[in-house]
GROMACS .gro file of C-alpha atoms in nm:
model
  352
    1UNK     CA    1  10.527   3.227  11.711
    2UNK     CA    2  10.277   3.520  11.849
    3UNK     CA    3  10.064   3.515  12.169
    4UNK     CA    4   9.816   3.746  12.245
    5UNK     CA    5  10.018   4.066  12.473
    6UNK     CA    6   9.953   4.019  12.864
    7UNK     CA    7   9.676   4.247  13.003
    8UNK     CA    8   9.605   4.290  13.341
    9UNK     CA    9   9.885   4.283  13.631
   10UNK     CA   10  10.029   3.987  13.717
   11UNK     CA   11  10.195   3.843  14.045
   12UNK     CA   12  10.483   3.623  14.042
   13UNK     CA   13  10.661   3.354  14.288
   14UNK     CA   14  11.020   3.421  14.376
   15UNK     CA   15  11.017   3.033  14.471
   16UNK     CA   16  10.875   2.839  14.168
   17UNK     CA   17  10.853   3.143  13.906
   18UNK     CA   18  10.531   3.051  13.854
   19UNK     CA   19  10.326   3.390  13.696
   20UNK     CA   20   9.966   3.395  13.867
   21UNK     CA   21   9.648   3.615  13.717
   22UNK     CA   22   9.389   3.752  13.989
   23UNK     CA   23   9.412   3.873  14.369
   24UNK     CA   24   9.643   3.572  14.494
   25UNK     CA   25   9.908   3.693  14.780
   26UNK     CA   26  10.077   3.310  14.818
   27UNK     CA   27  10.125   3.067  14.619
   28UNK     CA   28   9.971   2.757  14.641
   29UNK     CA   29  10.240   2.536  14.528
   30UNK     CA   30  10.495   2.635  14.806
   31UNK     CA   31  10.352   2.947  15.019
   32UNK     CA   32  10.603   3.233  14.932
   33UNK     CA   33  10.435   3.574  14.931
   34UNK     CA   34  10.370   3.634  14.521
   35UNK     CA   35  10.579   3.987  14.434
   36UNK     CA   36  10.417   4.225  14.139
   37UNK     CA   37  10.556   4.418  13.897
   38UNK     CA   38  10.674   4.409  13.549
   39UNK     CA   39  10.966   4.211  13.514
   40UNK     CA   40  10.858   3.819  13.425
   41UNK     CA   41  11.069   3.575  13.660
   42UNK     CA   42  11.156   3.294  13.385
   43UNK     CA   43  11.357   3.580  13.159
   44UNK     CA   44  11.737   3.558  13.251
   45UNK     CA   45  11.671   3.193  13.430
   46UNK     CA   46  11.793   2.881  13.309
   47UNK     CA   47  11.452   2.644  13.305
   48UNK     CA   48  11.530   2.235  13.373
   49UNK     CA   49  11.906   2.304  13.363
   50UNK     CA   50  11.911   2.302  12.938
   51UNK     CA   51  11.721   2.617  12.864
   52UNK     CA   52  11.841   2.973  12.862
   53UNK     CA   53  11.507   3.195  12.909
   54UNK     CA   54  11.607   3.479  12.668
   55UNK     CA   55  11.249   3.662  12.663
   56UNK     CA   56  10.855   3.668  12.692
   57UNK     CA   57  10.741   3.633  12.370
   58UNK     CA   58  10.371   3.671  12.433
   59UNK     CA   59  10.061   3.523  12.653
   60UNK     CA   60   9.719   3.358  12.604
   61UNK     CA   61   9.465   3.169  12.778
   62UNK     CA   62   9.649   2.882  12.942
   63UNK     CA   63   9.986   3.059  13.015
   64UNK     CA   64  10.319   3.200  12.887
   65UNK     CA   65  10.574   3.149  12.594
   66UNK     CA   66  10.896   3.283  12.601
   67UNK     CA   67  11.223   3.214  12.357
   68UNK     CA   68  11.477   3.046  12.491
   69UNK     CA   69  11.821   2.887  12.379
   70UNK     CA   70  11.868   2.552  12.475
   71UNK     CA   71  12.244   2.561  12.649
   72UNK     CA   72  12.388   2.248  12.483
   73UNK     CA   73  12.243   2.271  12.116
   74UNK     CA   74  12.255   2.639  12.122
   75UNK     CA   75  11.912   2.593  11.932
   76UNK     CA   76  11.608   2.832  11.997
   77UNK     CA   77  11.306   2.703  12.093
   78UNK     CA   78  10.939   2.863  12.197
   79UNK     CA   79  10.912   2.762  12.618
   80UNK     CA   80  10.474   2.722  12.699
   81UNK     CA   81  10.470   2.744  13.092
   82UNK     CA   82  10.097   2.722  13.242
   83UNK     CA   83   9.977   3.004  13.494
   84UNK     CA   84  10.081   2.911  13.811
   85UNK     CA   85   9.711   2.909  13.909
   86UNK     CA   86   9.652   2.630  13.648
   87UNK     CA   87   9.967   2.473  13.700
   88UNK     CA   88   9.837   2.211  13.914
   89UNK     CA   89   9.466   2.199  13.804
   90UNK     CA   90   9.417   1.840  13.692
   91UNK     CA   91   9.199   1.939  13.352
   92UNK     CA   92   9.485   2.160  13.233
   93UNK     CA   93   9.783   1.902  13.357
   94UNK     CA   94   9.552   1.647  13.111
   95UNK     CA   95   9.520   1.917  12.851
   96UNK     CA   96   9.930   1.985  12.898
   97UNK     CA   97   9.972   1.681  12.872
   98UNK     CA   98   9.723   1.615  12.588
   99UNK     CA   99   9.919   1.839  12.390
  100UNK     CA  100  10.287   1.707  12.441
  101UNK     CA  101  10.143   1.351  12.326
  102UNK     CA  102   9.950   1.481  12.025
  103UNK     CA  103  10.201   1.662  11.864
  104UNK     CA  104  10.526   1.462  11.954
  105UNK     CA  105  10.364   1.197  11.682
  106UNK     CA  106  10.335   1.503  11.422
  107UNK     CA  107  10.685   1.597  11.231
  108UNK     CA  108  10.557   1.815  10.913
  109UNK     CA  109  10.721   2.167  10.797
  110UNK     CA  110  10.326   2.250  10.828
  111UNK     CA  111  10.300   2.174  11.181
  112UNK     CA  112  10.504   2.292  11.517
  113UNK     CA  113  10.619   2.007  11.692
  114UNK     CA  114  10.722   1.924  12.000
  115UNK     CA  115  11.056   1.857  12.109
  116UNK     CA  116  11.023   1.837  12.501
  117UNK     CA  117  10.791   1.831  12.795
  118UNK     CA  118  10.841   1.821  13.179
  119UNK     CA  119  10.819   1.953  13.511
  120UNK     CA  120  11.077   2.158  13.731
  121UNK     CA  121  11.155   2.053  14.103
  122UNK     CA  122  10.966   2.302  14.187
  123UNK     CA  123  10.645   2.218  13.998
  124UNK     CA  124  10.654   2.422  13.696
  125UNK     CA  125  10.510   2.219  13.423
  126UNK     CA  126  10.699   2.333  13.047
  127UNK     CA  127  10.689   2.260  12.682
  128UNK     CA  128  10.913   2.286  12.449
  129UNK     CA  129  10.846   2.331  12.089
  130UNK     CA  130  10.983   2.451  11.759
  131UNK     CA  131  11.011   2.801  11.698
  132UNK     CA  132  10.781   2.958  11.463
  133UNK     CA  133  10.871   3.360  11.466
  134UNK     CA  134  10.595   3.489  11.260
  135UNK     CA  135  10.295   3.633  11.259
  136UNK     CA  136   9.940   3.472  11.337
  137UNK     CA  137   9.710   3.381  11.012
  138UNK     CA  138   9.441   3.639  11.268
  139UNK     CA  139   9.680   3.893  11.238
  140UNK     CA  140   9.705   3.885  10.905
  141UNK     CA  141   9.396   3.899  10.859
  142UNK     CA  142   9.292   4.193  11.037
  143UNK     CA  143   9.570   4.371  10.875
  144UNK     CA  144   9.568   4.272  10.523
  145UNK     CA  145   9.209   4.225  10.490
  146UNK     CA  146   9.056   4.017  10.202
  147UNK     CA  147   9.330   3.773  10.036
  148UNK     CA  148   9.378   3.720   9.656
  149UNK     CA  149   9.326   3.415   9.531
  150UNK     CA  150   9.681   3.272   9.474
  151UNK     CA  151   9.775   3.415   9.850
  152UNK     CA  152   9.410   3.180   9.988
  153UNK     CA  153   9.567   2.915   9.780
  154UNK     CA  154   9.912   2.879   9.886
  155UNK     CA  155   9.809   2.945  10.296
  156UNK     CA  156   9.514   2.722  10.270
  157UNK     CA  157   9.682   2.444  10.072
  158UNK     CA  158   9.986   2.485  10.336
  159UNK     CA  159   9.729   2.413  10.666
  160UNK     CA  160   9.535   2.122  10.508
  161UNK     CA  161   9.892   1.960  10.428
  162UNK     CA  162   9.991   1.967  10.796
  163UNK     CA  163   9.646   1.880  10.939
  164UNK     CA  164   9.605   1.554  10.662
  165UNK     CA  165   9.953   1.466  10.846
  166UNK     CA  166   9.776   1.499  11.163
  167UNK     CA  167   9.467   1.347  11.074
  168UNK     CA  168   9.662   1.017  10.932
  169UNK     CA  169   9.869   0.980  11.253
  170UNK     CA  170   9.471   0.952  11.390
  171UNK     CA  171   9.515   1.319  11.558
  172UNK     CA  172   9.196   1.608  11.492
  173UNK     CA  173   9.268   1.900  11.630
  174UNK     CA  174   8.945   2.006  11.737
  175UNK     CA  175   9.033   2.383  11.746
  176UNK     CA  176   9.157   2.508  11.405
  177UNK     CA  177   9.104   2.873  11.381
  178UNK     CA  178   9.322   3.164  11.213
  179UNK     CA  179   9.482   3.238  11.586
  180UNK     CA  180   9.641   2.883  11.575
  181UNK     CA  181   9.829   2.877  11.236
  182UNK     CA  182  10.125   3.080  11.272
  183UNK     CA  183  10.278   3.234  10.931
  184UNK     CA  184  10.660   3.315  10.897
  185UNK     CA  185  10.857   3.356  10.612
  186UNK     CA  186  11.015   3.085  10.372
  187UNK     CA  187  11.375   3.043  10.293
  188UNK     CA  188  11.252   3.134   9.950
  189UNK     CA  189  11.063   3.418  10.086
  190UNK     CA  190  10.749   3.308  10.036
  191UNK     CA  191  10.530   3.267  10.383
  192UNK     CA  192  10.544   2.883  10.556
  193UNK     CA  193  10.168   2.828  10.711
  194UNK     CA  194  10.252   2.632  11.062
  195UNK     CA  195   9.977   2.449  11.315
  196UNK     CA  196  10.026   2.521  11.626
  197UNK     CA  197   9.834   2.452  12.004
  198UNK     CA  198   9.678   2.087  11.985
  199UNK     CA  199   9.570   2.088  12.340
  200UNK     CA  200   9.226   1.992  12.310
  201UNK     CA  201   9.341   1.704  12.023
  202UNK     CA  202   9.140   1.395  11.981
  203UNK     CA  203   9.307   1.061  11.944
  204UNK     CA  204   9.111   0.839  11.743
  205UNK     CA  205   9.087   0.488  11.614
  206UNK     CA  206   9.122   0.452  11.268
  207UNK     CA  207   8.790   0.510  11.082
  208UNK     CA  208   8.622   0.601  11.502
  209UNK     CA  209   8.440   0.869  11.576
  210UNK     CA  210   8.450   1.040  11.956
  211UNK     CA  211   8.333   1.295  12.213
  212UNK     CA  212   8.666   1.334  12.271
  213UNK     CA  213   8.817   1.269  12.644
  214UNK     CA  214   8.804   1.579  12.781
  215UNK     CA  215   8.511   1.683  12.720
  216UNK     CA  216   8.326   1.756  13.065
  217UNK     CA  217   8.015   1.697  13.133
  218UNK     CA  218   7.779   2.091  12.969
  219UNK     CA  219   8.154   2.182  12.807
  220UNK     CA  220   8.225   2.161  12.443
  221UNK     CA  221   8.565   2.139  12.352
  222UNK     CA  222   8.618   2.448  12.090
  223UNK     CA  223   8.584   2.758  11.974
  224UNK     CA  224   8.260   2.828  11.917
  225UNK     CA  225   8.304   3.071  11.587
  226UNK     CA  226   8.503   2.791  11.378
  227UNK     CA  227   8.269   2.498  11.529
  228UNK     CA  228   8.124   2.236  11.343
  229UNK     CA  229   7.764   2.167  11.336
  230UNK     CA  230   7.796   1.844  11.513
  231UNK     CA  231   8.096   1.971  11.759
  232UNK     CA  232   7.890   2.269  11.871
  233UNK     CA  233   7.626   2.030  11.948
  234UNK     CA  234   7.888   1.737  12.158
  235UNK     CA  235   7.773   1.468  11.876
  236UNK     CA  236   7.964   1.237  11.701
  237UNK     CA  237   8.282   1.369  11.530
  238UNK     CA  238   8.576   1.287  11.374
  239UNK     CA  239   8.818   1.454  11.123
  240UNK     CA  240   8.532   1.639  10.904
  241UNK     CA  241   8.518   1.857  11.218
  242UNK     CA  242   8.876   1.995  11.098
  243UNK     CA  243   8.740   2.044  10.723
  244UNK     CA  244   8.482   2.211  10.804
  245UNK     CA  245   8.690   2.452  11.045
  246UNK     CA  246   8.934   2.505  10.750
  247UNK     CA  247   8.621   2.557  10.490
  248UNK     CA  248   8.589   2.872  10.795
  249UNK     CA  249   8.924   2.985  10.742
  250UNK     CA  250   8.897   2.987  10.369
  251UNK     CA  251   8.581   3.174  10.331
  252UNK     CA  252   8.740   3.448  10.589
  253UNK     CA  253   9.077   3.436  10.386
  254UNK     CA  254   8.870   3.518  10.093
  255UNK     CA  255   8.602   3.749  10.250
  256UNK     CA  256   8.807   3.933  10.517
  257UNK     CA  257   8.527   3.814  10.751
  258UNK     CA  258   8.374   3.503  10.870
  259UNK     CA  259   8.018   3.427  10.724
  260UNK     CA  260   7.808   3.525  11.031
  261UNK     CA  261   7.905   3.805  11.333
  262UNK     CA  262   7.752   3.790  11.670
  263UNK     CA  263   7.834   3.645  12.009
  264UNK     CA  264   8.009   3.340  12.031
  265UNK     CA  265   7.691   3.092  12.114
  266UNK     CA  266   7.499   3.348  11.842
  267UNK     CA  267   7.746   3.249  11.575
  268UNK     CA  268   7.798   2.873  11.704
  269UNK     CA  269   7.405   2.839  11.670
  270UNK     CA  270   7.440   2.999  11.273
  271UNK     CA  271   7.672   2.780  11.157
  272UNK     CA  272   7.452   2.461  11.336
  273UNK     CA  273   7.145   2.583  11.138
  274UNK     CA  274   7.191   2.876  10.876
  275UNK     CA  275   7.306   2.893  10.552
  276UNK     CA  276   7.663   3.085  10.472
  277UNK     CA  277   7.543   3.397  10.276
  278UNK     CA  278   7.722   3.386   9.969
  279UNK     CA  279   8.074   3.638  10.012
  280UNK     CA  280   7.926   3.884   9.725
  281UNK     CA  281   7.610   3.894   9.975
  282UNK     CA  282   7.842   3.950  10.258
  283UNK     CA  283   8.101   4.210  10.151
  284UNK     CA  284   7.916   4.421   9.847
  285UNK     CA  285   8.146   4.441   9.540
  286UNK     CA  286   8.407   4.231   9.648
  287UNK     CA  287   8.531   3.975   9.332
  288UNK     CA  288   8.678   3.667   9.450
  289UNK     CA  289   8.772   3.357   9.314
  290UNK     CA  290   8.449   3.116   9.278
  291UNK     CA  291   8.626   2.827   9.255
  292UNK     CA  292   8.773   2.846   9.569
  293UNK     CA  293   8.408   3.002   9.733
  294UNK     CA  294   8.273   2.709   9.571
  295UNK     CA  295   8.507   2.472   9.772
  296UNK     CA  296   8.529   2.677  10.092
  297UNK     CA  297   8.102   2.623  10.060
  298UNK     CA  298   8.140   2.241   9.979
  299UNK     CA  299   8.350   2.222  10.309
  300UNK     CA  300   8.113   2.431  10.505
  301UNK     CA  301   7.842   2.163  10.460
  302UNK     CA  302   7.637   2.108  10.756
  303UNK     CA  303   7.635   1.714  10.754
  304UNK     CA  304   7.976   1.577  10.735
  305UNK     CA  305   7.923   1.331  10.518
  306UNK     CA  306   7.817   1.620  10.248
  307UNK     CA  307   8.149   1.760  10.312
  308UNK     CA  308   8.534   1.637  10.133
  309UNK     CA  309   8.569   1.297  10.343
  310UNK     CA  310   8.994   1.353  10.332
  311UNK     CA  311   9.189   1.630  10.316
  312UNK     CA  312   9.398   1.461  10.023
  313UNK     CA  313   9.052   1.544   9.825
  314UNK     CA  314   9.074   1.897   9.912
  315UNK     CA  315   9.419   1.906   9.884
  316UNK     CA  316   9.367   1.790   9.462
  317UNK     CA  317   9.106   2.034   9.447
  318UNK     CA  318   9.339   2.301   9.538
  319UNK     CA  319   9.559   2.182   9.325
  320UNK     CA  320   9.393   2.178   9.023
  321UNK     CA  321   9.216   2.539   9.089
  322UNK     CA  322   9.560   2.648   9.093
  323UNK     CA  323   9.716   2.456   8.738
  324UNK     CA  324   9.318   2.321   8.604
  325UNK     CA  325   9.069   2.496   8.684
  326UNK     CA  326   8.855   2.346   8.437
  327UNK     CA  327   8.888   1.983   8.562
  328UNK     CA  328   8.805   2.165   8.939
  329UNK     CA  329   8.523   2.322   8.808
  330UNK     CA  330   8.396   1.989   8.669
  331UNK     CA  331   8.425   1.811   8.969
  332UNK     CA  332   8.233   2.087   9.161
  333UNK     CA  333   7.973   2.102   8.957
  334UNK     CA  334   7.953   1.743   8.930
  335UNK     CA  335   7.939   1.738   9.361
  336UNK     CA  336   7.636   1.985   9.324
  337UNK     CA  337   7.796   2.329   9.391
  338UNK     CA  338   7.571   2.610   9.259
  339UNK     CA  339   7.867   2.839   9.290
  340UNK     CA  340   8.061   2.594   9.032
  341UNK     CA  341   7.843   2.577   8.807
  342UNK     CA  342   7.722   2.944   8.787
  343UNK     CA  343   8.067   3.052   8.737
  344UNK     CA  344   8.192   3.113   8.347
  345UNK     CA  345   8.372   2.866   8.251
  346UNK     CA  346   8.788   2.883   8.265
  347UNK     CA  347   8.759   2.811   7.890
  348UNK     CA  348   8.549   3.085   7.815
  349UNK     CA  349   8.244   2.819   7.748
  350UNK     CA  350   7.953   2.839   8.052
  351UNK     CA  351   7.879   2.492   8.001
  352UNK     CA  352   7.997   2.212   8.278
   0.00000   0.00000   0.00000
């Protein structure tokens, strides 16, 4: 499991351990004057009397995960412990706890569950959760660059497996991006694709649609670059909003690049209203797979009813790309896709 590196100082309570970001000198849970420095005051602990805080494995928005061994199982597990300055915020204690409930229902090799969630005497709110040691899908990204198409296949095919697992335990995750799909390697050495952070998850009645719950009143749940049409707008949405984050992450898997650059509301308002340029447009004389373009396109549709309706259905289409690429391009082409049916066909015949 990666989280981005920590960046500016940060101030720590001797009392709780709670880490703190900005210009606080107490802290507000119990009053102790915050000390600074380097050293993190969780490493070396023992957290809830079961879990050996080994070290800091990284940081992000919300707060801190570390590795730690719990003392009984001698297991490994990644520790998420809040900022102390969110800590007691009520949004991110709903978020927290948001999280804990939405993946505790998930157990999938494609997903990182959650074994544990709690609070210390002293108000430090924790998670436990599987360990994922591996690199993010955004690393890779930036460091590999453009992805052949058996690579796309097997990482893409990985992610929709663990989110249809999701999605049929009524879960959406709202937030699917490259940064939240940790990659590590296989027993059989190939790379294991694994969902991670379902914070902002949306529980959902079979066949309902929802704003979501926490979803304030001028905030949209998201990030903005993998948002769907009707999720940057706070409509109506339901799992499509997932497929069309993962049609994202395929095109960028593919291209090296998402399909439009700019700020974050710049981008959010492309993807609402403009057309993906096609990725030969987008990177000159890069060759990719159309098949797969074709599908990443089909997923990027801006109505979601123009998009797969199920993850199973992209999950066959994957399939077959891979061992029939004939039958996939029929099907394409049969659901309208220019790129299908411009593409030669796998038989050598450039007929449907």
């Amino acid at each position: 499991m990666t989280a981005e590196a920590p960046h500016d100082a940060r101030s720590w309570c001797p009392t709780c351990h709670a880490v703190f970001r900005g210009s606080f000198a107490r802290c507000p849970r119990d009053g102790a004057v915050l000390d600074t420095g380097d050293d993190d005051p969780l490493v070396g602990t023992i957290l809830a009397e079961r879990y050996q805080i080994e070290s800091l494995i990284g940081e992000g928005g919300v707060g801190r995960v570390y590795k730690a061994r719990h003392l009984r199982m001698s297991r490994q597990y990644a520790i998420k412990v809040p900022f102390g300055e969110l800590g007691y915020d009520a949004k991110v204690r709903a978020r927290f706890a948001n999280e804990a409930e939405a993946t505790s229902r998930l157990r999938h090799p494609n997903v990182v569950g959650v074994v544990d969630v709690g609070e210390t005497p002293q108000g430090l709110l924790y998670m436990a959760m599987d360990l994922a040691e591996g690199a993010s899908l955004a690393d890779l990204i930036e460091r590999d660059g453009p992805m052949d198409a058996a690579r796309v296949l097997h990482l893409i095919r990985q992610v929709a497996r663990g989110l249809e697992h999701a999605h049929e335990r009524g879960l959406v995750h709202r937030d699917l991006k490259p940064e939240n799909v940790i990659v590590e390697p296989d027993a059989d050495g190939t790379e294991l694709a694994r969902i991670v952070d379902f914070g902002i998850a949306l529980f959902r009645e079979e066949h309902g649609t929802s704003r979501g719950k926490l979803t304030t009143e001028g905030i949209v749940l998201g990030t903005p670059y993998y948002m769907a049409p009707e999720q940057a707008v706070d409509g109506e949405i339901d799992h499509r909003v997932d497929i069309f984050a993962l049609g994202l992450m395929t095109y960028e898997l593919l291209a090296g690049t998402l399909p439009f650059t700019g700020s974050p509301i710049d981008v959010a308002r492309q993807n609402l209203g403009a057309q993906p340029p096609r990725i030969a447009e987008r990177v000159p004389g890069l060759a990719v797979d159309p098949l797969l373009e074709a599908l990443a396109f089909r997923m990027l549709e801006k109505r979601p009813a123009d998009r797969p309706q199920h993850l199973r259905e992209v999950i066959g289409l994957l399939d077959a790309i891979e061992r029939d690429p004939t039958r996939a391009r029929a099907f394409l082409v049969a659901a309208g896709s220019p790129i299908a049916a411009e593409a030669a066909s796998p038989d050598g015949d450039g007929d449907a």
